[in-house]
Structures are given as structure tokens and as C-alpha cells.
Amino acid sequence: MSTSTQADVNITKYLSANKERFMNELFDLLRIPSVSADSKFKADVQRTAEFLKEKLIAAGADKVEVCPTAGHPIVYGEKMVDPSWPTILVYGHYDVQPADPYELWNSPPFEPVIKDGKIYARGACDDKGQMYMHVKAFEALMANDSLSCNVKFMIEGEEEIGSDNLEIFVKNNKEKLKADMVLISDTSIISNETPSITVGLRGLSYLEVEVTGPNRDLHSGAYGGAVANPINVLCQMIASLHDENNRITIPGFYEKVQEMTEAYRKQLNESPFNLDEYKKELDIADVRGEKGYTTLERTGIRPTLDVNGIWGGYTGEGAKTVLPSKAFAKISMRLVPDQDNKEITELFTKHFKAIAPKSVKVEVRPHHGGQPAVVPTDSVEYRAASLAFEEAWGKTPVPTRDGGSIPIVSLFQKELGLNSVLLGFGLDTDAIHSPNENFGVFNFYKGIETIILFHKHYAACKK
Ligand code: BES
Ligand code: MN
Ligand code: MN
């Protein structure tokens, strides 16, 4: 256990003296609707990048720039103090998911408020709140002359739409991005009583399917029963993608899945998890998933397939008797090591076309995807993260596998040869991507402290 130095005391004082300003700045950031998926918000996305640029400069970063891409810009900034120090590359995203449906929010998504110790706004947790902790941690270290690592910031505006342009940026800027590791706060912990470090993320294959029946909408009485209804057919096709054990029926789908050892599964299942509370919180009478696996395994180490949206025909008020011409669905598959997202997209496409009856035409259009990622726990980086949690939270963090995806993690590994530390501070109950997204005020401040301690321990561990 490290003892506190004068510098630690100064930082603690600085954090408490600037607490309110930090929160006010986060509120300003949350007020800008930086929805990357919707071109209507393009100017707001740009404005968010400019906002961050200013804040990085104010915190003391050099070479701060808003780097244009074919899509939304990437904000870069750095503080290179000493080439003999280790360099941390901080990655985060300033874009957010669409806030729809607005009517389900208890307060407007881009008018942040604090209620019961939680900050409510779109992006409060994912990822503005978490990303901004790094800017404030850096500011506090700079202001107290306590930086112990070089720092580079790379904050993108397209994470929620697949990071396509970041991939190009990373490939073209390998020298600029040279570092010893990547530090990311964009995941969650088990609970505030049980801090954890994410060591695995699932990959993703996301696509859209279109099923076409007759060349126009038909009268469902005049033609019903004689011509294929593309919605009926699509539902049957989708239903056939799982068998009675809830395993996915696409041939070859599980071929590359790494089966975990019994010892690993046992360890994973030792993480605190209460199935009754889980069900209660979601208001469901039972869970459902692949036979033979626990809930933690189903989201952590097993691949899945889900329909994210389905539409077609008449959905307006009242009734319209129609046999529609077309039906659509958006489908996501979450992947685990060593599945490859491009291969899985191909397997799906081939299978989906193969099971289509002759009475319809099927088109499959891939969207974005990403590879699964696993980060080592026997590394200097993990040790520093563990020590930071121990000092800030008084508890040794538990390694966990999250079900979500951050495609860029595997890209950093492949293109830059860098391991990431997923130092997240969200909670599963933060409702990311949902109405009433929130982030604990406690988590925001505790996260800043933990990040500062990570810098300290990482520098010490690297010596
Ligand atoms: N921060 C999330 C990923 C996440 C959420 C990881 C919860 C761990 C726990 C990220 O912003 C996200 O939403 N990713 C997308 C994938 C992306 C390609 C759109 C996802 O997981 O759906
Ligand atoms: Mn995120
Ligand atoms: Mn997200």
C-alpha cells in the first residue's frame, strides 16, 4: 500500500475545490446533442469536438487538434513530458446514441439533471461522463505538477456507428499514436460495493435483411393464403435461427468459439451475481438463453443472435387489410474469441439465403461490426489498474467479461500492438442506449480519483 505524499494531498484538495466546476463542465458537454447516427446533428457533433479541444487546451495539453475525417472528427491532444516515461493513450468517444423515444424520458435527454445522486442525460455514462473523467484527471495532475506518465488523447465521434474512420486514422497515424498502452473508460463495474475490471468484450456482426414477396401490397383477403406474406416468412426464418436449446442454427457458427475450461467457468461464476435481483430489476419472470450456461456465461463467453428491429406492412392507427410486399429486420450477433465478424456475416448471409422459400426474395446488407477482445490479466497494465482500484475503493477489483462491444480494442492490438485497460465505472443499471440514461455522481468523482491513481501506479510499475 502506498503512503500519501504531499502531492497526493494537494490533488485531493484540488479535486474537492473544483468539484462543482467539473460537474458544470460535464453538464455543458451533455447539453450538446452529439448523436453520430443522425445527420441532423452533424453541426452539434462538430461543436462537441471543438468543446473538447478547448477543454484539453485549458487542462494543459499540447498539439490539440480537431482532426477531420470522412465522417465526424477525432479530437487529439498530448502531453509528452519525458521520453523515458511510459505513455498512456486515452481513448474515449464523445458521440452518443439517438435519444429516441423521447417521450419515455422523465426529463429531456439533453438537459442534464441530478436526481437521487445520479446524473440523467443521454451520454451521461456512455461515454461523455466516463471520457470526461480523463480530461479532469489530467487537469488535476497538470495543475499539481504531478504527471508521471506521458499522455495522449484520442477521442472519437463515431463509436456508436462503428468507428470506420477511426480505423483509417489509426492505420495512418501509427507514429503519432505510439504509446505503451491504451486506457479506456467505457465499460461497467459489477457494483459500487464490488469494483471490477473488464477483461473481455464481445465482437459484433450487425446486418439488415429484406424479404420481398409480391411486387406490390395486396388485399389480404383476395390474395391471403395463396401468396407468400414476407412478414410471415421472415418471422419463420428468424425463429428457425435458434433451436430448442437456444443454440444458433447457422452452420459453422460455433466452429471457432473458444470453449472455456471448467476452472475458468467456475471462476467467472464466482463473481457476485444475484439472479433474483436481476430478474426483479428487469421485471421478468425468468431468464432465457443457451442451455447449459449461466447468465454470466451467456453474456460473457457465449455468442448470441438478436433481432434489434422488425418492420413491414401496416402499423398505423386502426386496421388495414394488407398482404405486404416487403418485410425488414435488423439483426445483431455478439461474438466471442476466436470468431471473426466478417466470417460470421458471411455464414449468416449464406444460411439466410439458403433457408428462404422460393416464394420470396431475400437480401442481406451488412452494417458495421467488430472483433471480440480479451485483455491479459498478467500484465503491468492490469496490475496498475488493480492497485488503483484497491487504493481508491479499498477493494481488489474482480476481472469480468462484458457482453458489449468496443471494436477498437482489437484494432489497437492489431495495428498498434497495444493492450487496453478497460477502466470503466458505469453500472448495468445506468440505462445506456435507453431512455433515462444516468451515471452516478459518486462514480464520476470516484472515477477521476481512480484514473489519477492509475497514472501513479502505472509509472511506478513500469520502473
Ligand atoms: N460503451 C459501449 C460498449 C459497452 C457497453 C461495453 C456496456 C461494455 C458494457 C459502446 O459505446 C457501445 O455501445 N458499443 C456498441 C458497438 C458499436 C459498434 C455500435 C455495442 O456494444 O452495441
Ligand atoms: Mn461507449
Ligand atoms: Mn454505446
Coordinates of C-alpha atoms in Angstrom, one line a residue, residues 162-434:
G162 CA -18.9 1.5 -35.9
S163 CA -15.6 3.6 -35.8
D164 CA -14.9 3.2 -39.5
N165 CA -13.0 6.4 -39.8
L166 CA -11.1 5.8 -36.6
E167 CA -9.7 2.6 -38.1
I168 CA -8.3 4.6 -41.0
F169 CA -7.0 7.3 -38.6
V170 CA -5.2 4.7 -36.5
K171 CA -3.7 3.0 -39.6
N172 CA -2.4 6.3 -40.9
N173 CA -1.1 7.7 -37.6
K174 CA 0.9 4.9 -36.1
E175 CA 3.8 7.2 -35.2
K176 CA 1.7 9.8 -33.6
L177 CA -0.2 7.3 -31.6
K178 CA 2.9 5.5 -30.3
A179 CA 2.3 4.6 -26.6
D180 CA 2.7 1.8 -24.1
M181 CA -0.9 1.1 -23.6
V182 CA -4.5 2.3 -24.2
L183 CA -6.7 3.4 -21.3
I184 CA -10.4 3.3 -21.8
S185 CA -13.4 4.1 -19.5
D186 CA -16.4 2.9 -21.5
T187 CA -17.5 -0.2 -19.6
S188 CA -19.1 -1.0 -16.3
I189 CA -18.3 -2.4 -12.8
I190 CA -20.3 -5.1 -11.0
S191 CA -21.5 -2.6 -8.4
N192 CA -20.1 0.2 -6.2
E193 CA -19.6 -2.4 -3.5
T194 CA -17.7 -4.7 -5.9
P195 CA -15.5 -2.9 -8.3
S196 CA -14.3 -4.9 -11.3
I197 CA -12.1 -4.6 -14.4
T198 CA -13.4 -5.7 -17.7
V199 CA -11.1 -8.2 -19.4
G200 CA -13.3 -9.3 -22.2
L201 CA -15.6 -7.7 -24.7
R202 CA -17.8 -9.4 -27.3
G203 CA -17.4 -8.8 -31.1
L204 CA -20.3 -7.8 -33.3
S205 CA -21.8 -8.6 -36.7
Y206 CA -24.7 -6.3 -37.5
L207 CA -26.9 -6.6 -40.5
E208 CA -30.2 -5.8 -42.1
V209 CA -32.4 -8.2 -44.1
E210 CA -35.1 -7.5 -46.6
V211 CA -37.6 -10.1 -47.6
T212 CA -39.7 -9.4 -50.7
G213 CA -42.9 -11.2 -51.6
P214 CA -45.2 -9.9 -54.3
N215 CA -44.3 -6.8 -56.3
R216 CA -46.9 -4.7 -54.5
D217 CA -49.0 -4.7 -51.4
L218 CA -52.0 -6.9 -51.9
H219 CA -55.5 -7.2 -50.5
S220 CA -55.1 -9.8 -47.7
G221 CA -58.4 -11.3 -48.4
A222 CA -58.1 -11.5 -52.2
Y223 CA -54.6 -13.0 -52.1
G224 CA -54.1 -14.2 -48.5
G225 CA -53.3 -17.9 -48.3
A226 CA -52.2 -18.1 -51.9
V227 CA -49.2 -15.7 -52.0
A228 CA -46.2 -15.7 -49.5
N229 CA -46.6 -13.0 -46.9
P230 CA -43.0 -11.7 -46.4
I231 CA -43.6 -10.8 -42.8
N232 CA -44.9 -14.4 -42.0
V233 CA -41.9 -15.8 -43.8
L234 CA -39.4 -13.5 -42.2
C235 CA -40.7 -14.5 -38.7
Q236 CA -40.4 -18.2 -39.6
M237 CA -36.9 -17.7 -40.9
I238 CA -35.9 -15.7 -37.8
A239 CA -37.5 -18.3 -35.4
S240 CA -35.5 -21.0 -37.1
L241 CA -32.2 -19.4 -36.2
H242 CA -32.4 -20.8 -32.7
D243 CA -33.1 -24.5 -31.8
E244 CA -35.0 -25.8 -28.8
N245 CA -31.8 -25.3 -26.7
N246 CA -31.5 -21.7 -27.8
R247 CA -28.4 -22.5 -29.8
I248 CA -27.9 -20.8 -33.1
T249 CA -28.6 -23.0 -36.1
I250 CA -26.3 -21.3 -38.6
P251 CA -23.9 -24.0 -39.9
G252 CA -20.4 -23.3 -38.7
F253 CA -21.4 -20.5 -36.3
Y254 CA -19.8 -22.2 -33.3
E255 CA -16.8 -23.6 -35.1
K256 CA -14.3 -21.1 -33.9
V257 CA -15.8 -20.5 -30.5
Q258 CA -13.2 -21.0 -27.7
E259 CA -14.6 -23.3 -25.2
M260 CA -13.6 -22.2 -21.7
T261 CA -12.1 -24.6 -19.2
E262 CA -14.2 -25.7 -16.3
A263 CA -11.8 -23.9 -14.0
Y264 CA -12.3 -20.6 -15.9
R265 CA -16.1 -21.1 -15.9
K266 CA -16.0 -21.7 -12.2
Q267 CA -14.0 -18.5 -11.6
L268 CA -16.4 -16.5 -13.8
N269 CA -19.4 -17.7 -11.9
E270 CA -17.9 -16.7 -8.6
S271 CA -18.4 -13.1 -9.5
P272 CA -21.2 -11.7 -7.3
F273 CA -24.4 -12.0 -9.2
N274 CA -27.9 -12.4 -7.9
L275 CA -30.3 -13.9 -10.4
D276 CA -33.4 -12.9 -8.4
E277 CA -32.4 -9.3 -8.3
Y278 CA -31.5 -9.4 -12.0
K279 CA -35.0 -10.7 -12.8
K280 CA -36.6 -8.2 -10.5
E281 CA -34.8 -5.3 -11.9
L282 CA -36.0 -6.2 -15.4
D283 CA -39.4 -7.2 -14.3
I284 CA -39.1 -10.7 -15.9
A285 CA -40.4 -14.0 -14.5
D286 CA -37.5 -15.9 -16.0
V287 CA -34.3 -15.5 -18.0
R288 CA -33.7 -17.3 -21.3
G289 CA -30.6 -18.3 -23.1
E290 CA -28.4 -21.1 -24.4
K291 CA -28.9 -24.3 -22.5
G292 CA -26.1 -25.4 -20.2
Y293 CA -24.8 -21.9 -19.4
T294 CA -25.4 -19.4 -16.6
T295 CA -26.4 -15.8 -17.2
L296 CA -22.9 -14.6 -16.6
E297 CA -21.6 -17.1 -19.2
R298 CA -24.4 -16.3 -21.7
T299 CA -23.3 -12.6 -21.8
G300 CA -19.6 -13.1 -21.2
I301 CA -18.3 -16.1 -23.1
R302 CA -21.0 -17.2 -25.4
P303 CA -22.1 -15.8 -28.8
T304 CA -25.7 -14.7 -29.4
L305 CA -28.1 -13.6 -32.1
D306 CA -30.8 -10.9 -31.5
V307 CA -33.4 -9.1 -33.7
N308 CA -33.0 -5.4 -32.9
G309 CA -35.9 -4.2 -35.0
I310 CA -38.5 -5.6 -37.4
W311 CA -41.0 -3.8 -39.6
G312 CA -43.2 -4.0 -42.6
G313 CA -46.9 -3.8 -43.6
Y314 CA -49.3 -1.5 -41.9
T315 CA -48.6 -0.3 -38.4
G316 CA -50.7 2.9 -38.3
E317 CA -53.9 3.5 -36.4
G318 CA -56.8 1.2 -36.8
A319 CA -56.6 -1.7 -39.2
K320 CA -55.8 -2.0 -42.9
T321 CA -56.1 -5.4 -44.5
V322 CA -53.0 -5.8 -46.5
L323 CA -50.6 -8.5 -47.5
P324 CA -47.4 -6.5 -47.7
S325 CA -44.8 -6.7 -50.4
K326 CA -41.8 -6.3 -48.1
A327 CA -40.6 -7.1 -44.6
F328 CA -37.4 -6.0 -42.9
A329 CA -35.3 -6.8 -39.8
K330 CA -32.1 -5.6 -38.2
I331 CA -30.1 -8.4 -36.6
S332 CA -27.1 -8.4 -34.4
M333 CA -24.8 -11.2 -33.5
R334 CA -22.5 -10.9 -30.5
L335 CA -19.3 -12.8 -30.9
V336 CA -16.6 -14.3 -28.7
P337 CA -13.0 -15.3 -29.4
D338 CA -12.0 -16.7 -31.9
Q339 CA -15.0 -15.9 -34.1
D340 CA -14.3 -13.4 -36.9
N341 CA -17.0 -10.9 -37.6
K342 CA -16.6 -10.9 -41.4
E343 CA -16.7 -14.7 -41.5
I344 CA -19.8 -14.8 -39.3
T345 CA -21.5 -12.2 -41.5
E346 CA -20.8 -14.4 -44.5
L347 CA -22.1 -17.5 -42.7
F348 CA -25.3 -15.7 -41.8
T349 CA -25.8 -14.4 -45.3
K350 CA -25.3 -17.8 -46.9
H351 CA -27.6 -19.5 -44.4
F352 CA -30.3 -16.9 -44.5
K353 CA -30.5 -17.1 -48.3
A354 CA -30.4 -20.9 -48.2
I355 CA -33.4 -21.2 -45.9
A356 CA -35.6 -18.7 -47.8
P357 CA -38.5 -20.4 -49.6
K358 CA -38.8 -19.9 -53.3
S359 CA -41.8 -17.7 -52.9
V360 CA -39.7 -14.8 -51.6
K361 CA -36.5 -12.9 -52.5
V362 CA -34.0 -12.2 -49.7
E363 CA -31.4 -9.5 -49.5
V364 CA -28.8 -9.3 -46.6
R365 CA -27.0 -6.0 -46.1
P366 CA -24.1 -5.9 -43.6
H367 CA -23.7 -2.9 -41.4
H368 CA -20.8 -2.5 -39.1
G369 CA -19.0 -5.0 -37.0
G370 CA -16.1 -5.6 -34.8
Q371 CA -13.9 -8.3 -33.4
P372 CA -14.1 -9.7 -29.9
A373 CA -11.3 -8.7 -27.5
V374 CA -9.7 -10.3 -24.4
V375 CA -7.1 -8.4 -22.4
P376 CA -4.5 -10.1 -20.3
T377 CA -4.6 -10.0 -16.5
D378 CA -1.0 -10.9 -16.0
S379 CA 0.3 -7.6 -17.3
V380 CA 1.8 -4.5 -15.8
E381 CA -1.2 -2.6 -17.0
Y382 CA -3.7 -4.8 -15.2
R383 CA -1.6 -4.7 -12.1
A384 CA -1.6 -0.9 -12.1
A385 CA -5.3 -0.8 -12.6
S386 CA -5.9 -3.3 -9.8
L387 CA -3.7 -1.2 -7.4
A388 CA -5.6 2.0 -8.4
F389 CA -8.9 0.4 -7.5
E390 CA -7.5 -1.0 -4.3
E391 CA -6.3 2.4 -3.2
A392 CA -9.4 4.3 -4.3
W393 CA -12.1 1.8 -3.4
G394 CA -10.5 -0.2 -0.7
K395 CA -11.2 -3.4 -2.5
T396 CA -9.4 -5.6 -5.1
P397 CA -11.3 -5.5 -8.3
V398 CA -12.8 -8.7 -9.9
P399 CA -11.9 -9.4 -13.5
T400 CA -15.2 -9.7 -15.6
R401 CA -16.3 -10.2 -19.2
D402 CA -18.8 -7.7 -20.5
G403 CA -21.3 -8.5 -23.2
G404 CA -21.0 -5.2 -25.1
S405 CA -18.5 -4.4 -27.8
I406 CA -15.8 -1.8 -28.3
P407 CA -14.5 -2.9 -31.7
I408 CA -11.5 -0.5 -31.5
V409 CA -9.9 -2.6 -28.7
S410 CA -8.9 -5.4 -31.0
L411 CA -7.8 -2.9 -33.6
F412 CA -5.4 -1.3 -31.2
Q413 CA -4.0 -4.7 -30.5
K414 CA -3.6 -5.5 -34.2
E415 CA -2.5 -2.1 -35.6
L416 CA -0.5 -0.6 -32.7
G417 CA 0.4 -3.8 -30.8
L418 CA -1.1 -2.2 -27.7
N419 CA -3.1 -3.7 -24.9
S420 CA -6.0 -1.8 -23.4
V421 CA -7.1 -1.4 -19.8
L422 CA -10.8 -1.2 -19.6
L423 CA -11.1 1.0 -16.5
G424 CA -14.9 1.5 -16.6
F425 CA -17.1 3.0 -13.8
G426 CA -20.6 2.6 -15.1
L427 CA -23.3 0.3 -13.7
D428 CA -25.5 -2.1 -15.6
T429 CA -28.5 -0.1 -14.2
D430 CA -27.2 3.1 -15.9
A431 CA -29.6 2.5 -18.8
I432 CA -27.0 3.2 -21.6
H433 CA -28.7 3.4 -25.0
S434 CA -32.1 3.5 -23.2

